[in-house]
PDB file of C-alpha atoms in Angstrom:
ATOM      1  CA  ALA A   8     -12.546 -23.783   9.594  1.00 74.00           C
ATOM      2  CA  GLN A   9     -12.763 -22.596   6.026  1.00 85.00           C
ATOM      3  CA  SER A  10      -9.515 -21.190   4.748  1.00 92.00           C
ATOM      4  CA  VAL A  11      -7.658 -20.198   1.618  1.00 95.00           C
ATOM      5  CA  THR A  12      -3.885 -20.405   1.442  1.00 96.00           C
ATOM      6  CA  GLN A  13      -1.596 -18.655  -0.988  1.00 97.00           C
ATOM      7  CA  PRO A  14       1.830 -20.072  -0.175  1.00 97.00           C
ATOM      8  CA  ASP A  15       3.824 -17.449  -2.068  1.00 96.00           C
ATOM      9  CA  ILE A  16       3.913 -13.956  -0.585  1.00 95.00           C
ATOM     10  CA  HIS A  17       5.960 -12.451  -3.413  1.00 97.00           C
ATOM     11  CA  ILE A  18       6.907 -13.716  -6.852  1.00 97.00           C
ATOM     12  CA  THR A  19       9.148 -12.049  -9.407  1.00 97.00           C
ATOM     13  CA  VAL A  20       9.066 -13.072 -13.057  1.00 97.00           C
ATOM     14  CA  SER A  21      10.630 -11.726 -16.207  1.00 97.00           C
ATOM     15  CA  GLU A  22       8.424 -10.100 -18.798  1.00 97.00           C
ATOM     16  CA  GLY A  23       7.373 -12.699 -21.339  1.00 97.00           C
ATOM     17  CA  ALA A  24       7.893 -15.597 -18.953  1.00 97.00           C
ATOM     18  CA  SER A  25       5.094 -17.893 -17.840  1.00 97.00           C
ATOM     19  CA  LEU A  26       3.413 -17.487 -14.481  1.00 97.00           C
ATOM     20  CA  GLU A  27       1.716 -19.768 -11.994  1.00 97.00           C
ATOM     21  CA  LEU A  28       0.275 -18.512  -8.706  1.00 98.00           C
ATOM     22  CA  ARG A  29      -0.711 -21.153  -6.197  1.00 98.00           C
ATOM     23  CA  CYS A  30      -3.897 -21.365  -4.196  1.00 98.00           C
ATOM     24  CA  ASN A  31      -5.145 -24.095  -1.868  1.00 96.00           C
ATOM     25  CA  TYR A  32      -8.444 -24.174  -0.048  1.00 94.00           C
ATOM     26  CA  SER A  33      -9.876 -25.991   2.918  1.00 91.00           C
ATOM     27  CA  TYR A  34     -13.656 -26.311   2.800  1.00 84.00           C
ATOM     28  CA  GLY A  35     -16.313 -28.845   3.763  1.00 76.00           C
ATOM     29  CA  ALA A  36     -17.513 -29.149   0.188  1.00 78.00           C
ATOM     30  CA  THR A  37     -16.259 -27.856  -3.117  1.00 78.00           C
ATOM     31  CA  PRO A  38     -16.514 -24.106  -2.827  1.00 86.00           C
ATOM     32  CA  TYR A  39     -16.951 -21.487  -5.459  1.00 91.00           C
ATOM     33  CA  LEU A  40     -13.463 -20.231  -6.315  1.00 93.00           C
ATOM     34  CA  PHE A  41     -12.253 -16.876  -7.551  1.00 94.00           C
ATOM     35  CA  TRP A  42      -9.123 -14.984  -8.490  1.00 97.00           C
ATOM     36  CA  TYR A  43      -8.975 -11.227  -8.079  1.00 96.00           C
ATOM     37  CA  VAL A  44      -6.269  -8.724  -9.002  1.00 97.00           C
ATOM     38  CA  GLN A  45      -5.542  -5.493  -7.162  1.00 95.00           C
ATOM     39  CA  SER A  46      -3.317  -2.879  -8.759  1.00 92.00           C
ATOM     40  CA  PRO A  47      -1.672  -0.351  -6.406  1.00 86.00           C
ATOM     41  CA  GLY A  48      -4.217   2.035  -4.958  1.00 82.00           C
ATOM     42  CA  GLN A  49      -7.077   0.333  -6.770  1.00 86.00           C
ATOM     43  CA  GLY A  50      -9.989  -1.912  -5.916  1.00 88.00           C
ATOM     44  CA  LEU A  51     -10.236  -5.599  -6.660  1.00 92.00           C
ATOM     45  CA  GLN A  52     -11.033  -6.775 -10.151  1.00 93.00           C
ATOM     46  CA  LEU A  53     -12.438 -10.233 -10.789  1.00 92.00           C
ATOM     47  CA  LEU A  54     -10.158 -12.207 -13.120  1.00 96.00           C
ATOM     48  CA  LEU A  55     -12.086 -15.465 -13.247  1.00 94.00           C
ATOM     49  CA  LYS A  56     -14.319 -17.782 -11.273  1.00 92.00           C
ATOM     50  CA  TYR A  57     -15.114 -21.456 -10.952  1.00 92.00           C
ATOM     51  CA  PHE A  58     -18.519 -22.693  -9.879  1.00 88.00           C
ATOM     52  CA  SER A  59     -18.783 -26.124 -11.517  1.00 86.00           C
ATOM     53  CA  GLY A  60     -18.212 -27.910 -14.815  1.00 87.00           C
ATOM     54  CA  ASP A  61     -15.030 -27.598 -16.843  1.00 89.00           C
ATOM     55  CA  THR A  62     -12.115 -27.506 -14.423  1.00 92.00           C
ATOM     56  CA  LEU A  63     -10.069 -25.196 -16.639  1.00 96.00           C
ATOM     57  CA  VAL A  64     -11.541 -21.719 -16.617  1.00 96.00           C
ATOM     58  CA  GLN A  65     -10.558 -18.803 -18.774  1.00 96.00           C
ATOM     59  CA  GLY A  66     -10.549 -15.286 -17.476  1.00 95.00           C
ATOM     60  CA  ILE A  67      -9.771 -11.783 -18.543  1.00 94.00           C
ATOM     61  CA  LYS A  68      -6.329 -10.441 -19.490  1.00 94.00           C
ATOM     62  CA  GLY A  69      -5.177 -13.841 -20.744  1.00 96.00           C
ATOM     63  CA  PHE A  70      -5.359 -15.589 -17.364  1.00 97.00           C
ATOM     64  CA  GLU A  71      -6.632 -19.085 -16.747  1.00 97.00           C
ATOM     65  CA  ALA A  72      -7.012 -21.255 -13.657  1.00 98.00           C
ATOM     66  CA  GLU A  73      -7.358 -24.966 -13.124  1.00 97.00           C
ATOM     67  CA  PHE A  74      -9.448 -26.532 -10.382  1.00 95.00           C
ATOM     68  CA  LYS A  75      -7.985 -29.774  -9.026  1.00 95.00           C
ATOM     69  CA  ARG A  76     -10.249 -31.386  -6.484  1.00 92.00           C
ATOM     70  CA  SER A  77      -7.702 -34.039  -5.490  1.00 92.00           C
ATOM     71  CA  GLN A  78      -5.213 -31.339  -4.523  1.00 94.00           C
ATOM     72  CA  SER A  79      -7.746 -28.790  -3.221  1.00 93.00           C
ATOM     73  CA  SER A  80      -6.057 -26.311  -5.495  1.00 96.00           C
ATOM     74  CA  PHE A  81      -7.051 -23.563  -7.892  1.00 97.00           C
ATOM     75  CA  ASN A  82      -3.822 -22.252  -9.410  1.00 98.00           C
ATOM     76  CA  LEU A  83      -3.733 -19.222 -11.655  1.00 98.00           C
ATOM     77  CA  ARG A  84      -1.641 -19.266 -14.818  1.00 98.00           C
ATOM     78  CA  LYS A  85      -0.609 -17.006 -17.641  1.00 98.00           C
ATOM     79  CA  PRO A  86       1.621 -18.138 -20.517  1.00 97.00           C
ATOM     80  CA  SER A  87       3.389 -14.795 -21.039  1.00 97.00           C
ATOM     81  CA  VAL A  88       3.473 -12.068 -18.427  1.00 97.00           C
ATOM     82  CA  HIS A  89       3.350  -8.388 -19.316  1.00 96.00           C
ATOM     83  CA  TRP A  90       4.790  -5.594 -17.171  1.00 95.00           C
ATOM     84  CA  SER A  91       1.242  -4.339 -16.565  1.00 95.00           C
ATOM     85  CA  ASP A  92       0.436  -7.590 -14.756  1.00 97.00           C
ATOM     86  CA  ALA A  93       2.473  -6.445 -11.747  1.00 96.00           C
ATOM     87  CA  ALA A  94      -0.081  -6.311  -8.937  1.00 97.00           C
ATOM     88  CA  GLU A  95      -1.410  -8.147  -5.900  1.00 96.00           C
ATOM     89  CA  TYR A  96      -3.367 -11.314  -6.660  1.00 98.00           C
ATOM     90  CA  PHE A  97      -5.960 -12.767  -4.330  1.00 97.00           C
ATOM     91  CA  CYS A  98      -7.532 -16.185  -4.371  1.00 97.00           C
ATOM     92  CA  ALA A  99     -10.939 -16.443  -2.687  1.00 94.00           C
ATOM     93  CA  ALA A 100     -13.558 -19.056  -1.912  1.00 92.00           C
ATOM     94  CA  GLY A 101     -17.219 -19.028  -0.937  1.00 87.00           C
ATOM     95  CA  ASN A 102     -20.088 -21.412  -0.266  1.00 78.00           C
ATOM     96  CA  SER A 103     -22.528 -19.904  -2.712  1.00 67.00           C
ATOM     97  CA  GLY A 104     -22.933 -16.797  -4.751  1.00 57.00           C
ATOM     98  CA  ASN A 105     -24.226 -14.712  -1.876  1.00 68.00           C
ATOM     99  CA  THR A 106     -22.028 -15.475   1.090  1.00 76.00           C
ATOM    100  CA  PRO A 107     -18.927 -13.437   1.872  1.00 84.00           C
ATOM    101  CA  LEU A 108     -15.730 -14.687   0.421  1.00 87.00           C
ATOM    102  CA  VAL A 109     -12.796 -15.993   2.385  1.00 90.00           C
ATOM    103  CA  PHE A 110      -9.628 -14.526   0.930  1.00 93.00           C
ATOM    104  CA  GLY A 111      -6.077 -15.752   0.851  1.00 95.00           C
ATOM    105  CA  LYS A 112      -3.410 -13.334   2.026  1.00 95.00           C
ATOM    106  CA  GLY A 113      -2.436 -12.434  -1.483  1.00 96.00           C
ATOM    107  CA  THR A 114       0.608 -12.891  -3.700  1.00 97.00           C
ATOM    108  CA  ARG A 115       2.477  -9.839  -4.889  1.00 97.00           C
ATOM    109  CA  LEU A 116       3.700 -10.199  -8.469  1.00 97.00           C
ATOM    110  CA  SER A 117       6.662  -8.180  -9.656  1.00 97.00           C
ATOM    111  CA  VAL A 118       7.628  -8.160 -13.333  1.00 97.00           C
ATOM    112  CA  ILE A 119      11.165  -7.368 -14.403  1.00 96.00           C
ATOM    113  CA  ALA A 120      12.471  -6.535 -17.855  1.00 90.00           C
TER     114      ALA A 120
ATOM    115  CA  ASP B  25     -21.422   3.805 -15.506  1.00 63.00           C
ATOM    116  CA  THR B  26     -19.523   2.667 -12.392  1.00 69.00           C
ATOM    117  CA  ALA B  27     -20.850  -0.621 -11.019  1.00 90.00           C
ATOM    118  CA  VAL B  28     -19.939  -0.166  -7.341  1.00 95.00           C
ATOM    119  CA  SER B  29     -18.995   3.295  -6.142  1.00 95.00           C
ATOM    120  CA  GLN B  30     -17.774   4.525  -2.782  1.00 95.00           C
ATOM    121  CA  THR B  31     -17.328   7.967  -1.319  1.00 96.00           C
ATOM    122  CA  PRO B  32     -15.042   9.368  -0.194  1.00 96.00           C
ATOM    123  CA  LYS B  33     -11.951   7.781  -1.730  1.00 94.00           C
ATOM    124  CA  TYR B  34      -9.720   9.198   1.002  1.00 96.00           C
ATOM    125  CA  LEU B  35     -10.656  10.106   4.545  1.00 97.00           C
ATOM    126  CA  VAL B  36      -8.235  11.641   7.030  1.00 97.00           C
ATOM    127  CA  THR B  37      -9.551  12.401  10.489  1.00 97.00           C
ATOM    128  CA  GLN B  38      -8.630  12.754  14.130  1.00 97.00           C
ATOM    129  CA  MET B  39      -9.090  10.108  16.812  1.00 97.00           C
ATOM    130  CA  GLY B  40     -12.456  10.290  18.486  1.00 97.00           C
ATOM    131  CA  ASN B  41     -14.303  11.672  15.470  1.00 97.00           C
ATOM    132  CA  ASP B  42     -17.328  10.056  13.818  1.00 97.00           C
ATOM    133  CA  LYS B  43     -17.275   9.438  10.067  1.00 97.00           C
ATOM    134  CA  SER B  44     -19.344   7.753   7.374  1.00 97.00           C
ATOM    135  CA  ILE B  45     -18.509   6.001   4.134  1.00 97.00           C
ATOM    136  CA  LYS B  46     -21.154   5.618   1.445  1.00 97.00           C
ATOM    137  CA  CYS B  47     -21.544   2.826  -1.075  1.00 97.00           C
ATOM    138  CA  GLU B  48     -23.854   2.436  -4.038  1.00 97.00           C
ATOM    139  CA  GLN B  49     -24.203  -0.326  -6.626  1.00 96.00           C
ATOM    140  CA  ASN B  50     -26.107  -0.072  -9.887  1.00 95.00           C
ATOM    141  CA  LEU B  51     -25.909  -3.765 -10.755  1.00 93.00           C
ATOM    142  CA  GLY B  52     -29.260  -4.750  -9.280  1.00 92.00           C
ATOM    143  CA  HIS B  53     -27.570  -7.137  -6.868  1.00 91.00           C
ATOM    144  CA  ASP B  54     -29.373  -8.270  -3.735  1.00 90.00           C
ATOM    145  CA  THR B  55     -26.350  -8.665  -1.497  1.00 91.00           C
ATOM    146  CA  MET B  56     -23.824  -6.091  -0.370  1.00 94.00           C
ATOM    147  CA  TYR B  57     -20.752  -6.321   1.852  1.00 94.00           C
ATOM    148  CA  TRP B  58     -18.185  -4.306   3.714  1.00 95.00           C
ATOM    149  CA  TYR B  59     -14.614  -5.619   3.851  1.00 94.00           C
ATOM    150  CA  LYS B  60     -11.612  -4.229   5.679  1.00 95.00           C
ATOM    151  CA  GLN B  61      -8.114  -4.475   4.173  1.00 94.00           C
ATOM    152  CA  ASP B  62      -5.343  -3.969   6.685  1.00 91.00           C
ATOM    153  CA  SER B  63      -1.821  -2.692   6.126  1.00 89.00           C
ATOM    154  CA  LYS B  64      -0.684  -6.203   5.180  1.00 88.00           C
ATOM    155  CA  LYS B  65      -3.316  -6.333   2.450  1.00 88.00           C
ATOM    156  CA  PHE B  66      -5.377  -8.934   4.304  1.00 91.00           C
ATOM    157  CA  LEU B  67      -9.083  -8.732   3.389  1.00 92.00           C
ATOM    158  CA  LYS B  68     -11.665  -9.580   6.017  1.00 91.00           C
ATOM    159  CA  ILE B  69     -15.442  -9.473   5.865  1.00 91.00           C
ATOM    160  CA  MET B  70     -17.120  -7.080   8.279  1.00 93.00           C
ATOM    161  CA  PHE B  71     -20.788  -7.104   7.312  1.00 90.00           C
ATOM    162  CA  SER B  72     -23.107  -8.644   4.774  1.00 90.00           C
ATOM    163  CA  TYR B  73     -26.583  -7.414   3.851  1.00 90.00           C
ATOM    164  CA  ASN B  74     -29.167  -9.164   1.729  1.00 87.00           C
ATOM    165  CA  ASN B  75     -32.129  -7.131   0.534  1.00 84.00           C
ATOM    166  CA  LYS B  76     -31.473  -4.498   3.215  1.00 82.00           C
ATOM    167  CA  GLU B  77     -31.288  -7.051   6.021  1.00 84.00           C
ATOM    168  CA  LEU B  78     -28.161  -7.759   8.031  1.00 84.00           C
ATOM    169  CA  ILE B  79     -27.036 -11.314   7.356  1.00 81.00           C
ATOM    170  CA  ILE B  80     -23.521 -11.438   8.704  1.00 77.00           C
ATOM    171  CA  ASN B  81     -21.871  -9.346  11.368  1.00 75.00           C
ATOM    172  CA  GLU B  82     -18.373 -10.541  12.041  1.00 77.00           C
ATOM    173  CA  THR B  83     -16.479  -9.700  15.193  1.00 79.00           C
ATOM    174  CA  VAL B  84     -16.416  -5.980  14.643  1.00 88.00           C
ATOM    175  CA  PRO B  85     -16.530  -3.328  17.400  1.00 90.00           C
ATOM    176  CA  ASN B  86     -20.015  -1.905  17.830  1.00 90.00           C
ATOM    177  CA  ARG B  87     -18.544   1.492  16.972  1.00 95.00           C
ATOM    178  CA  PHE B  88     -19.075   0.301  13.408  1.00 94.00           C
ATOM    179  CA  SER B  89     -22.695   0.472  12.278  1.00 93.00           C
ATOM    180  CA  PRO B  90     -23.798  -0.372   8.756  1.00 92.00           C
ATOM    181  CA  LYS B  91     -27.028   0.983   7.347  1.00 93.00           C
ATOM    182  CA  SER B  92     -28.831  -0.076   4.194  1.00 92.00           C
ATOM    183  CA  PRO B  93     -31.580   2.365   3.201  1.00 92.00           C
ATOM    184  CA  ASP B  94     -32.351   0.293   0.115  1.00 91.00           C
ATOM    185  CA  LYS B  95     -30.767  -2.666  -1.600  1.00 89.00           C
ATOM    186  CA  ALA B  96     -28.604  -0.450  -3.811  1.00 94.00           C
ATOM    187  CA  HIS B  97     -26.944   1.332  -0.905  1.00 95.00           C
ATOM    188  CA  LEU B  98     -24.905   0.195   2.067  1.00 96.00           C
ATOM    189  CA  ASN B  99     -23.307   2.863   4.213  1.00 96.00           C
ATOM    190  CA  LEU B 100     -20.799   2.415   7.026  1.00 96.00           C
ATOM    191  CA  HIS B 101     -20.772   4.736  10.020  1.00 96.00           C
ATOM    192  CA  ILE B 102     -17.895   4.653  12.459  1.00 96.00           C
ATOM    193  CA  ASN B 103     -18.070   6.271  15.889  1.00 96.00           C
ATOM    194  CA  SER B 104     -15.178   7.333  18.099  1.00 97.00           C
ATOM    195  CA  LEU B 105     -12.491   6.517  15.561  1.00 97.00           C
ATOM    196  CA  GLU B 106      -9.316   4.869  16.838  1.00 96.00           C
ATOM    197  CA  LEU B 107      -5.826   4.627  15.366  1.00 96.00           C
ATOM    198  CA  GLY B 108      -6.380   0.932  14.661  1.00 94.00           C
ATOM    199  CA  ASP B 109      -9.307   1.736  12.383  1.00 96.00           C
ATOM    200  CA  SER B 110      -6.889   3.028   9.769  1.00 96.00           C
ATOM    201  CA  ALA B 111      -7.294   0.737   6.769  1.00 96.00           C
ATOM    202  CA  VAL B 112      -8.846   0.530   3.337  1.00 96.00           C
ATOM    203  CA  TYR B 113     -12.552  -0.259   3.437  1.00 97.00           C
ATOM    204  CA  PHE B 114     -14.114  -1.953   0.435  1.00 96.00           C
ATOM    205  CA  CYS B 115     -17.759  -2.220  -0.423  1.00 96.00           C
ATOM    206  CA  ALA B 116     -18.846  -5.099  -2.670  1.00 94.00           C
ATOM    207  CA  SER B 117     -22.016  -6.539  -4.105  1.00 93.00           C
ATOM    208  CA  SER B 118     -23.050  -9.872  -5.545  1.00 90.00           C
ATOM    209  CA  GLN B 119     -25.880 -11.928  -6.943  1.00 85.00           C
ATOM    210  CA  THR B 120     -25.982 -15.717  -7.044  1.00 78.00           C
ATOM    211  CA  GLY B 121     -23.589 -16.893  -9.714  1.00 72.00           C
ATOM    212  CA  THR B 122     -21.756 -13.606 -10.254  1.00 75.00           C
ATOM    213  CA  GLY B 123     -18.963 -13.465  -7.729  1.00 81.00           C
ATOM    214  CA  GLU B 124     -18.397 -10.241  -5.856  1.00 88.00           C
ATOM    215  CA  PHE B 125     -17.877  -6.879  -7.495  1.00 91.00           C
ATOM    216  CA  PHE B 126     -15.787  -4.460  -5.490  1.00 93.00           C
ATOM    217  CA  GLY B 127     -15.813  -0.720  -5.192  1.00 94.00           C
ATOM    218  CA  PRO B 128     -12.574   1.294  -5.494  1.00 93.00           C
ATOM    219  CA  GLY B 129     -12.080   1.421  -1.723  1.00 95.00           C
ATOM    220  CA  THR B 130     -11.919   4.173   0.881  1.00 96.00           C
ATOM    221  CA  ARG B 131      -8.543   4.753   2.514  1.00 96.00           C
ATOM    222  CA  LEU B 132      -9.203   5.821   6.090  1.00 97.00           C
ATOM    223  CA  THR B 133      -6.352   7.399   8.044  1.00 97.00           C
ATOM    224  CA  VAL B 134      -6.898   8.163  11.722  1.00 97.00           C
ATOM    225  CA  LEU B 135      -4.404  10.590  13.240  1.00 96.00           C
TER     226      LEU B 135
END
C-alpha cells in the first residue's frame, strides 16, 4: 500500500538553528512529493514540490528539500529557523498531478528563543 | 483574490442535523477534493472530482454526499450528523503539475 511516514511527531529547535524534517515514502514508482505547512487554525500552504529533475528543490520561506531515491526519502531543511516557522508540517505523495495525495501524520515544529 | 474558498469557516450543530459546506476555486483547475482532518491532525481523502465527475469515493458513510454543479464548485452535504463527524474539512483543487491548493478549512463541531 502507498504510504508516507514522518518519523518525528514533534521537534523543538532554537531560533536561528538549522532544521531537518524527515519524510519517507513507500510507492510502486517514484511519486510526486510535496511539503505543506499548516499554522494553527489555518489551511495548508504548499512549501515545495518535486516531480522530476533536480533532486534538490527550493521552496518558499527559505525551505528546501532533497529527494533521495535510494533512501525513499524527501527531507525538508531550513538553514536558520525563525519563530514564525512554528507550525505543523506535512509531507505528501501522489501518483500524478490529479490524484489525491497521501499524507504523512505530520511533524509539529516548536521554536524556542 | 482567494484561490480556494470555503464557507462556513466554523459550523456548530446538534446531532442528527443536516448541514452543507461550500467550496469554490478560481484557479481554473479541473480536479477538486474533500479531505477530513481529525483531532490528531491526520488528513484523509474523502472524495475527488474531475470536471464535475466523481473519481474517487473513499470509505465514507453515505451520509456524506458531494455535489459539483460546475468544475469550480464542490459542495459537501452531510445528513444525520454524528459526534464522530466533528473534524476540520478541507477542500482542495489541482491541475496536472501544480500540486494541491487547499482552502482554509471548515471546523465542524457536532454537539
